[in-house]
Coordinates of C-alpha atoms in Angstrom, one line a residue:
X432 CA -43.6 2.9 -40.7
X433 CA -44.4 -0.7 -41.6
X434 CA -47.8 -1.7 -42.9
X435 CA -48.4 -3.7 -39.7
X436 CA -47.5 -0.8 -37.5
X437 CA -49.8 1.5 -39.5
X438 CA -52.7 -1.0 -39.1
X439 CA -52.1 -1.3 -35.3
X440 CA -51.9 2.5 -34.9
X441 CA -55.1 3.0 -36.9
X442 CA -57.0 0.3 -35.0
X443 CA -55.8 1.6 -31.7
X444 CA -56.9 5.2 -32.5
X445 CA -60.3 4.0 -33.7
X446 CA -60.8 1.9 -30.5
X447 CA -59.7 4.7 -28.3
X448 CA -62.1 7.2 -29.9
X449 CA -64.8 4.5 -29.7
X450 CA -64.2 3.9 -26.1
X451 CA -64.2 7.6 -25.4
X452 CA -67.6 8.1 -27.1
X453 CA -69.1 5.1 -25.3
X454 CA -67.7 6.4 -22.0
X455 CA -69.3 9.8 -22.6
X456 CA -72.5 8.0 -23.4
X457 CA -72.3 6.1 -20.1
X458 CA -71.8 9.4 -18.2
X459 CA -74.8 10.9 -19.9
X460 CA -76.9 7.8 -19.0
X461 CA -75.8 8.0 -15.4
X462 CA -77.0 11.6 -15.1
X463 CA -80.3 10.7 -16.6
X464 CA -80.7 7.8 -14.1
X465 CA -79.0 9.0 -11.0
X466 CA -78.1 6.3 -8.4
X467 CA -79.2 6.5 -4.8
X468 CA -76.9 8.4 -2.5
X469 CA -75.6 7.5 1.0
X470 CA -77.2 9.4 3.8
X471 CA -75.6 9.3 7.2
X472 CA -78.0 8.5 10.1
X473 CA -76.8 10.8 12.9
X474 CA -79.4 9.4 15.3
X475 CA -77.3 6.2 15.7
X476 CA -75.6 6.4 19.2
X477 CA -72.8 3.9 18.1
X478 CA -71.7 4.6 14.5
X479 CA -71.1 1.5 12.4
X480 CA -69.7 2.6 9.1
X481 CA -70.7 0.7 6.0
X482 CA -68.4 -0.1 3.1
X483 CA -68.2 -1.2 -0.5
X484 CA -64.9 -3.0 -1.0
X485 CA -63.7 -3.2 -4.6
X486 CA -61.2 -5.8 -5.9
X487 CA -60.7 -5.6 -9.6
X488 CA -59.3 -9.1 -9.5
X489 CA -60.1 -12.5 -7.9
X490 CA -61.4 -11.7 -4.4
X491 CA -60.2 -15.1 -3.1
X492 CA -56.6 -14.2 -4.0
X493 CA -56.8 -10.8 -2.3
X494 CA -56.4 -11.7 1.4
X495 CA -55.8 -8.1 2.6
X496 CA -59.1 -6.9 1.2
X497 CA -60.9 -9.9 2.6
X498 CA -59.4 -9.1 6.0
X499 CA -60.7 -5.5 5.7
X500 CA -64.2 -6.9 5.0
X501 CA -64.0 -9.3 8.0
X502 CA -62.7 -6.6 10.3
X503 CA -65.5 -4.2 9.4
X504 CA -68.1 -6.9 9.7
X505 CA -66.7 -8.0 13.1
X506 CA -67.3 -4.4 14.4
X507 CA -70.9 -4.4 13.1
X508 CA -70.5 -2.6 9.8
X509 CA -72.2 -3.8 6.6
X510 CA -69.9 -4.8 3.8
X511 CA -70.5 -5.3 0.1
X512 CA -67.5 -7.1 -1.4
X513 CA -67.2 -6.6 -5.2
X514 CA -64.8 -8.4 -7.5
X515 CA -64.2 -11.6 -9.5
X516 CA -65.4 -14.5 -7.5
X517 CA -63.2 -17.3 -8.8
X518 CA -61.4 -18.7 -5.7
X519 CA -62.8 -19.7 -2.4
X520 CA -63.1 -16.9 0.2
X521 CA -61.9 -17.1 3.8
X522 CA -64.1 -19.5 5.7
X523 CA -65.0 -16.7 8.2
X524 CA -66.4 -14.6 5.4
X525 CA -68.5 -17.3 3.8
X526 CA -72.1 -16.9 4.9
X527 CA -71.3 -13.9 7.2
X528 CA -74.5 -12.0 7.9
X529 CA -72.8 -8.7 7.5
X530 CA -71.1 -9.5 4.2
X531 CA -72.6 -9.6 0.7
X532 CA -70.5 -10.7 -2.2
X533 CA -71.2 -9.2 -5.7
X534 CA -69.3 -11.1 -8.3
X535 CA -68.2 -9.5 -11.5
X536 CA -68.0 -11.3 -14.9
X537 CA -64.5 -12.2 -15.8
X538 CA -63.0 -10.6 -19.0
X539 CA -63.9 -12.3 -22.2
X540 CA -61.1 -14.9 -23.0
X541 CA -60.6 -13.8 -26.6
X542 CA -59.5 -10.3 -25.4
X543 CA -56.4 -11.8 -23.8
X544 CA -55.3 -13.2 -27.2
X545 CA -55.4 -9.8 -28.9
X546 CA -52.3 -7.5 -29.2
X547 CA -52.0 -5.2 -26.2
X548 CA -52.9 -1.9 -28.0
X549 CA -56.2 -3.5 -29.0
X550 CA -56.8 -5.7 -25.9
X551 CA -56.3 -2.9 -23.4
X552 CA -59.1 -0.5 -24.5
X553 CA -61.5 -3.5 -25.0
X554 CA -60.8 -4.8 -21.5
X555 CA -61.1 -1.3 -19.9
X556 CA -64.4 -0.8 -21.7
X557 CA -65.8 -4.1 -20.4
X558 CA -64.6 -3.3 -16.9
X559 CA -66.1 0.2 -17.0
X560 CA -69.5 -1.1 -17.8
X561 CA -69.3 -3.8 -15.1
X562 CA -68.0 -1.6 -12.4
X563 CA -70.4 1.3 -13.0
X564 CA -73.3 -1.1 -13.0
X565 CA -72.2 -2.9 -9.8
X566 CA -71.1 0.1 -7.8
X567 CA -73.9 2.5 -8.8
X568 CA -77.0 0.3 -9.2
X569 CA -76.6 -3.3 -8.1
X570 CA -75.3 -2.4 -4.6
X571 CA -76.5 -0.2 -1.8
X572 CA -74.8 3.2 -1.2
X573 CA -72.2 3.0 1.5
X574 CA -70.3 5.5 3.7
X575 CA -66.9 4.2 2.3
X576 CA -65.7 2.8 -0.9
X577 CA -62.4 1.0 -0.3
X578 CA -60.4 0.1 -3.4
X579 CA -57.3 -1.9 -3.9
X580 CA -54.6 -0.3 -6.0
X581 CA -53.3 -1.7 -8.3
X582 CA -55.0 -2.1 -10.7
X583 CA -55.4 1.6 -11.1
X584 CA -57.0 1.6 -14.6
X585 CA -60.0 2.0 -14.6
X586 CA -60.4 1.5 -10.8
X587 CA -59.4 4.9 -9.6
X588 CA -61.4 7.0 -12.0
X589 CA -64.5 4.8 -11.5
X590 CA -64.1 5.0 -7.7
X591 CA -63.8 8.8 -7.9
X592 CA -67.0 9.0 -10.1
X593 CA -68.9 6.6 -7.8
X594 CA -68.0 8.5 -4.7
X595 CA -69.0 11.8 -6.2
X596 CA -72.4 10.4 -7.3
X597 CA -73.2 8.4 -4.2
X598 CA -71.9 10.7 -1.5
X599 CA -69.3 8.0 -0.4
X600 CA -65.8 8.6 0.9
X601 CA -62.9 6.9 -0.9
X602 CA -60.2 5.0 0.8
X603 CA -57.4 3.8 -1.5
X604 CA -55.4 0.9 -0.1
X605 CA -52.0 1.2 -1.9
X606 CA -50.4 -2.3 -2.3
X607 CA -48.1 -1.1 -5.1
X608 CA -48.2 1.1 -8.2
X609 CA -50.0 0.0 -11.4
X610 CA -47.6 1.8 -13.7
X611 CA -44.5 0.1 -12.2
X612 CA -46.0 -3.3 -12.7
X613 CA -46.9 -2.4 -16.3
X614 CA -43.3 -1.2 -16.8
X615 CA -42.0 -4.6 -15.7
X616 CA -43.3 -6.1 -19.0
X617 CA -43.3 -3.1 -21.3
X618 CA -40.4 -0.9 -20.1
X619 CA -40.6 2.5 -18.5
X620 CA -40.3 4.4 -21.8
X621 CA -43.5 2.8 -23.2
X622 CA -46.2 5.3 -24.0
X623 CA -48.8 3.2 -22.1
X624 CA -46.6 3.2 -19.0
X625 CA -46.1 6.9 -19.2
X626 CA -49.8 7.6 -19.5
X627 CA -50.6 5.1 -16.7
X628 CA -48.1 6.9 -14.4
X629 CA -49.6 10.3 -15.1
X630 CA -53.1 8.9 -14.6
X631 CA -52.2 7.2 -11.3
X632 CA -50.5 10.3 -9.9
X633 CA -53.4 12.6 -10.8
X634 CA -56.1 10.4 -9.5
X635 CA -54.2 9.5 -6.4
X636 CA -53.8 13.2 -5.7
X637 CA -57.4 14.2 -6.4
X638 CA -59.6 11.2 -5.6
X639 CA -59.2 9.8 -2.1
X640 CA -60.5 11.0 1.3
X641 CA -57.8 8.9 2.9
X642 CA -55.1 6.4 2.0
X643 CA -53.5 3.2 3.4
X644 CA -50.1 1.9 2.5
X645 CA -48.4 -1.4 3.2
X646 CA -45.1 0.2 4.1
X647 CA -43.6 3.4 5.6
X648 CA -41.5 3.6 2.5
X649 CA -44.6 3.8 0.3
X650 CA -46.2 6.4 2.5
X651 CA -43.1 8.6 2.2
X652 CA -43.0 8.0 -1.5
X653 CA -46.7 9.1 -2.0
X654 CA -46.1 12.3 0.1
X655 CA -43.4 13.4 -2.4
X656 CA -43.2 13.9 -6.1
X657 CA -44.6 12.9 -8.5
X658 CA -47.6 11.9 -6.3
X659 CA -47.7 14.8 -3.8
X660 CA -50.8 13.4 -2.1
X661 CA -52.3 15.8 0.4
X662 CA -55.1 13.6 1.9
X663 CA -54.3 11.6 5.1
X664 CA -52.0 8.6 4.6
X665 CA -51.7 5.8 7.3
X666 CA -49.3 2.8 7.1
X667 CA -51.2 -0.4 7.7
X668 CA -48.6 -3.2 7.7
X669 CA -49.9 -6.5 6.5
X670 CA -50.5 -8.9 9.3
X671 CA -51.6 -12.6 9.2
X672 CA -55.2 -13.6 9.7
X673 CA -56.1 -16.0 12.6
X674 CA -56.1 -18.9 10.2
X675 CA -52.3 -18.7 10.0
X676 CA -50.9 -20.1 13.3
X677 CA -47.7 -21.8 14.4
X678 CA -47.8 -25.5 15.0
X679 CA -48.2 -26.5 18.6
X680 CA -46.8 -30.0 18.8
X681 CA -45.5 -33.0 16.8
X682 CA -48.9 -34.7 16.6
X683 CA -50.5 -31.6 15.1
X684 CA -47.8 -31.4 12.5
X685 CA -48.2 -35.1 11.7
X686 CA -52.0 -34.6 11.3
X687 CA -51.4 -31.6 8.9
X688 CA -48.9 -33.5 6.8
X689 CA -51.1 -36.6 6.5
X690 CA -54.2 -34.6 5.6
X691 CA -52.7 -32.5 2.8
X692 CA -52.6 -34.5 -0.4
X693 CA -49.3 -33.1 -1.7
X694 CA -47.4 -34.1 1.6
X695 CA -49.3 -37.2 2.7
X696 CA -46.8 -39.7 1.1
X697 CA -43.9 -37.9 2.7
X698 CA -45.3 -37.3 6.1
X699 CA -43.3 -39.9 8.1
X700 CA -40.0 -38.9 6.4
X701 CA -40.6 -35.2 7.1
X702 CA -41.4 -35.8 10.7
X703 CA -38.2 -37.9 11.1
X704 CA -36.1 -35.2 9.4
X705 CA -35.1 -37.5 6.6
X706 CA -36.9 -35.1 4.2
X707 CA -37.0 -31.4 4.6
X708 CA -40.2 -29.5 3.5
X709 CA -39.8 -26.2 1.6
X710 CA -42.8 -24.1 0.6
X711 CA -43.1 -21.2 -1.8
X712 CA -46.2 -19.4 -3.0
X713 CA -46.6 -17.5 -6.3
X714 CA -49.0 -16.1 -8.8
X715 CA -46.7 -17.3 -11.6
X716 CA -46.1 -13.9 -13.1
X717 CA -42.9 -12.3 -14.5
X718 CA -42.3 -10.3 -11.2
X719 CA -41.2 -13.6 -9.6
X720 CA -38.3 -15.3 -11.4
X721 CA -38.6 -19.0 -10.4
X722 CA -35.4 -19.8 -12.4
X723 CA -33.6 -18.4 -9.3
X724 CA -35.1 -21.2 -7.1
X725 CA -34.7 -23.9 -9.7
X726 CA -31.0 -23.0 -10.3
X727 CA -30.4 -23.0 -6.5
X728 CA -32.0 -26.4 -6.2
X729 CA -29.9 -27.8 -9.0
X730 CA -26.8 -26.7 -7.0
X731 CA -28.2 -28.2 -3.8
X732 CA -28.7 -31.5 -5.5
X733 CA -25.0 -31.8 -6.3
X734 CA -24.2 -32.6 -2.7
X735 CA -25.0 -36.0 -1.2
X736 CA -24.5 -34.7 2.3
X737 CA -27.8 -33.0 2.6
X738 CA -31.3 -34.4 3.3
X739 CA -33.7 -34.9 0.3
X740 CA -36.2 -32.0 -0.2
X741 CA -39.9 -31.9 -0.9
X742 CA -40.6 -28.5 -2.4
X743 CA -44.2 -27.4 -2.7
X744 CA -45.0 -24.4 -4.9
X745 CA -48.6 -23.2 -4.4
X746 CA -50.6 -20.9 -6.6
X747 CA -51.7 -20.5 -10.2
X748 CA -51.0 -18.0 -13.0
X749 CA -49.8 -17.5 -16.6
X750 CA -46.3 -18.9 -16.3
X751 CA -47.1 -22.0 -14.3
X752 CA -47.1 -24.4 -17.4
X753 CA -43.8 -23.0 -18.5
X754 CA -42.1 -23.6 -15.2
X755 CA -43.7 -27.0 -14.8
X756 CA -42.2 -28.0 -18.2
X757 CA -38.8 -26.8 -17.0
X758 CA -39.1 -28.8 -13.7
X759 CA -40.0 -31.9 -15.7
X760 CA -36.9 -31.4 -17.9
X761 CA -34.6 -30.9 -15.0
X762 CA -36.0 -34.0 -13.2
X763 CA -35.8 -36.1 -16.3
X764 CA -32.2 -35.0 -16.9
X765 CA -31.1 -36.1 -13.4
X766 CA -30.3 -32.6 -12.2
X767 CA -32.7 -32.6 -9.3
X768 CA -31.5 -35.8 -7.5
X769 CA -33.3 -36.3 -4.2
X770 CA -35.5 -33.3 -4.8
X771 CA -39.2 -33.6 -5.4
X772 CA -41.0 -30.5 -6.6
X773 CA -44.8 -30.4 -6.6
X774 CA -47.1 -27.6 -7.7
X775 CA -50.5 -27.2 -6.1
X776 CA -53.5 -24.8 -5.6
X777 CA -54.8 -25.3 -2.1
X778 CA -57.7 -24.1 0.0
X779 CA -56.9 -21.4 2.6
X780 CA -57.0 -23.9 5.4
X781 CA -54.7 -26.4 3.7
X782 CA -52.3 -23.6 2.7
X783 CA -52.2 -22.3 6.3
X784 CA -51.6 -25.9 7.6
X785 CA -48.8 -26.5 5.0
X786 CA -47.0 -23.3 6.1
X787 CA -47.2 -24.3 9.7
X788 CA -45.8 -27.8 9.0
X789 CA -42.9 -26.7 6.7
X790 CA -39.3 -26.3 7.6
X791 CA -38.5 -23.2 5.5
X792 CA -40.4 -20.8 3.3
X793 CA -39.0 -19.3 0.0
X794 CA -40.2 -16.0 -1.4
X795 CA -39.2 -14.8 -4.8
X796 CA -41.2 -11.6 -4.9
X797 CA -39.4 -8.8 -6.7
X798 CA -40.8 -5.4 -5.9
X799 CA -41.6 -3.4 -9.1
X800 CA -41.8 -0.2 -7.1
X801 CA -39.2 -0.9 -4.4
X802 CA -41.7 0.1 -1.7
X803 CA -44.2 -2.8 -1.4
X804 CA -43.9 -6.0 0.5
X805 CA -45.0 -9.6 -0.2
X806 CA -48.1 -10.8 1.7
X807 CA -46.9 -14.4 1.4
X808 CA -44.0 -13.7 3.8
X809 CA -46.5 -12.2 6.3
X810 CA -48.5 -15.5 6.1
X811 CA -45.4 -17.5 6.6
X812 CA -44.5 -15.6 9.7
X813 CA -48.1 -16.0 10.9
X814 CA -47.6 -19.7 10.7
X815 CA -44.2 -19.5 12.5
X816 CA -42.2 -20.3 9.3
X817 CA -38.8 -18.7 8.8
X818 CA -38.1 -17.5 5.3
X819 CA -35.4 -17.0 2.6
X820 CA -36.6 -14.1 0.6
X821 CA -35.5 -12.0 -2.4
X822 CA -34.2 -8.8 -0.8
X823 CA -33.0 -6.3 -3.4
X824 CA -35.5 -3.5 -2.7
X825 CA -35.6 -0.7 0.0
X826 CA -38.7 -1.9 2.0
X827 CA -37.4 -5.4 2.6
X828 CA -36.1 -4.6 6.1
X829 CA -39.6 -3.5 7.2
X830 CA -40.7 -7.1 7.2
X831 CA -37.7 -9.5 7.3
X832 CA -35.2 -9.1 10.0
X833 CA -32.0 -10.8 8.8
X834 CA -30.7 -13.2 11.4
X835 CA -33.9 -13.0 13.5
X836 CA -36.7 -14.4 11.4
X837 CA -35.2 -15.0 8.0
X838 CA -32.5 -14.2 5.5
X839 CA -32.2 -12.5 2.1
X840 CA -30.7 -13.3 -1.3
X841 CA -30.4 -11.6 -4.7
X842 CA -29.1 -14.4 -6.9
X843 CA -29.5 -18.1 -7.3
X844 CA -26.0 -18.6 -5.9
X845 CA -26.9 -16.7 -2.7
X846 CA -30.2 -18.7 -2.4
X847 CA -28.2 -21.9 -2.8
X848 CA -25.7 -20.8 -0.2
X849 CA -28.6 -20.0 2.2
X850 CA -30.2 -23.4 1.7
X851 CA -26.9 -25.3 2.2
X852 CA -26.2 -23.2 5.3
X853 CA -29.6 -23.6 7.0
X854 CA -30.1 -27.2 6.0
X855 CA -26.6 -28.4 6.8
X856 CA -27.0 -31.5 9.0
X857 CA -23.9 -30.7 11.0
X858 CA -24.2 -27.0 11.7
X859 CA -27.4 -25.6 10.2
X860 CA -29.9 -26.8 12.7
X861 CA -29.0 -24.2 15.3
X862 CA -29.4 -21.2 13.0
X863 CA -32.6 -22.5 11.5
X864 CA -34.0 -23.1 15.0
X865 CA -33.1 -19.5 15.9
X866 CA -34.9 -18.2 12.8
X867 CA -37.9 -20.4 13.7
X868 CA -38.1 -18.8 17.1
X869 CA -38.0 -15.4 15.5
X870 CA -40.8 -16.3 13.1
X871 CA -42.9 -17.6 15.9
X872 CA -42.3 -14.4 17.8
X873 CA -43.3 -12.4 14.8
X874 CA -46.5 -14.4 14.5
X875 CA -47.8 -12.7 17.6
X876 CA -48.2 -9.5 15.7
X877 CA -51.8 -9.9 14.4
X878 CA -54.1 -8.3 11.9
X879 CA -56.9 -7.5 14.3
X880 CA -54.6 -5.4 16.6
X881 CA -53.0 -3.5 13.8
X882 CA -56.4 -2.9 12.1
X883 CA -58.1 -1.7 15.3
X884 CA -55.2 0.8 15.9
X885 CA -55.0 2.2 12.4
X886 CA -58.1 1.6 10.3
X887 CA -60.9 1.4 12.8
X888 CA -60.6 5.1 13.9
X889 CA -59.9 6.2 10.3
X890 CA -63.3 4.8 9.2
X891 CA -65.1 6.4 12.1
X892 CA -66.2 3.5 14.3
X893 CA -67.5 4.6 17.7

C-alpha cells in the first residue's frame, strides 16, 4: 500500500468514527429534547392531510416535488417544502398561503474540493445536522413526510427517524436509485457503491408507509430482489404542469420568440422556416453525454441542403464549462457551419415558452438504473414538442412512442440520421408534422388528473 493510500485510509477511518460518534450524540440530544408529534384531528369532517416535502437538492430544479406541493395545497392541505432554495420556484407556489418554504444551507464549497473518501462523510455530517434541525424542530409535525429518492444518503435514514419521532407517515417518491447514479462515476465494484446499495435496499424495505415510482418498470423492480419492498407501491407517471402548453397560433409563437433573449435575434428567421429551432435541457452531469449531440451536429453541418439551426441548451451544472469550451472550439474550427449553439438558464415561464416555440426537442438522458424516465421529455410533450431521445434503456417505451410523438437513438450517427431525416426540406416535413400532432395529443395527459387518481387517495384526502 502506498503512503498516499495509507493516509487516505487512515483519515477516512478517523472521519467515519468521528461522524458515528457525533451521530450518536445527536440521537442522544434528540431523546433529551423530543420534538412535537403529529396528532390527527378526527373531528374534521373533510380530512386535509398535511405534508412535509423534502428535497435534498435545489427545490427549483425538482419540478415533480413542486407539483406534489402544489397539488396538496390545491386540495387544502398545508405543505412545508424543505430543501436548497437556489432557483426560482413555480410561479403558482410563490406566495401560496398553504405552502411554506424552509431553505437549507448549501454544503460548504471547500467540501467539494476534497477527495471523495473525505468529502463524503463531511457532507453527510453537515446534511444530518441540517435535516434533523429542520424536520424535527424548525417545522411543524405533519401527517406525511414525502421524500425524493435519490439522494438516498442520508435522506432515507433521516426520514425514517423523523417519522418515528413525530408520528408521521413516510412516502418515498422513487425517481431513480442513488447507488446506480454513484456507480456511474465510481463503478459498481466500488466499496462506497456496494454500501450505498445495501443501505438503499434495507431502508427502502423498512422505512416507508407507501411508495411512488415514475415507471411501471421501477415498481416491478422494487417488488423483486434485492429490494423486496412490501409496503404499497403505486406508479405515478410524470406529467407536465399547466405552465407547459402547446402553442396556439403563429402570433403567439412570434411573441414567445421575440420575448426570450436567446431567440429574439432569430425570431423572424425561425417563423419563416429559414432557421430551425432545437432545444435540449440538461443538468450538465456525466449521465448525459453531450458529445453525442455535438458529433451529430458536426455531421449535420456537412450538408448545405439543410436549413441553419439555432440550438438552445438550457440548464446549469458541473460540466457546462467543459462543453462550452468544446462548442467554442468546434465553431472556431469551422465545423459547425450554419449552426448556432447557445447555452442558457431560463425561468420556468421562459423555458415553457421556448419549448412551445421550438421545432424539435433533444434528450440525452441515459438512465443509470434502466427504469427511470427523463422529466424533460414530459415537459416537451406538455408543450407539444416532438423529441429525439436517447433510447437504450428498458423503460423508454413507457414515455416515447416511436413514430407517434418522437424517435430514439443510441449513437451520434443515429441522432444525426434522425436530424437529417426530420429536417429534410424535401421529405422530412410530413414525418415531423406527424410527430408534432402526437406530441400535442400527449400534452392532454396532465399532472392534475394523474395525481388525483393516484396520490390523492393514497394520502387520504376526503
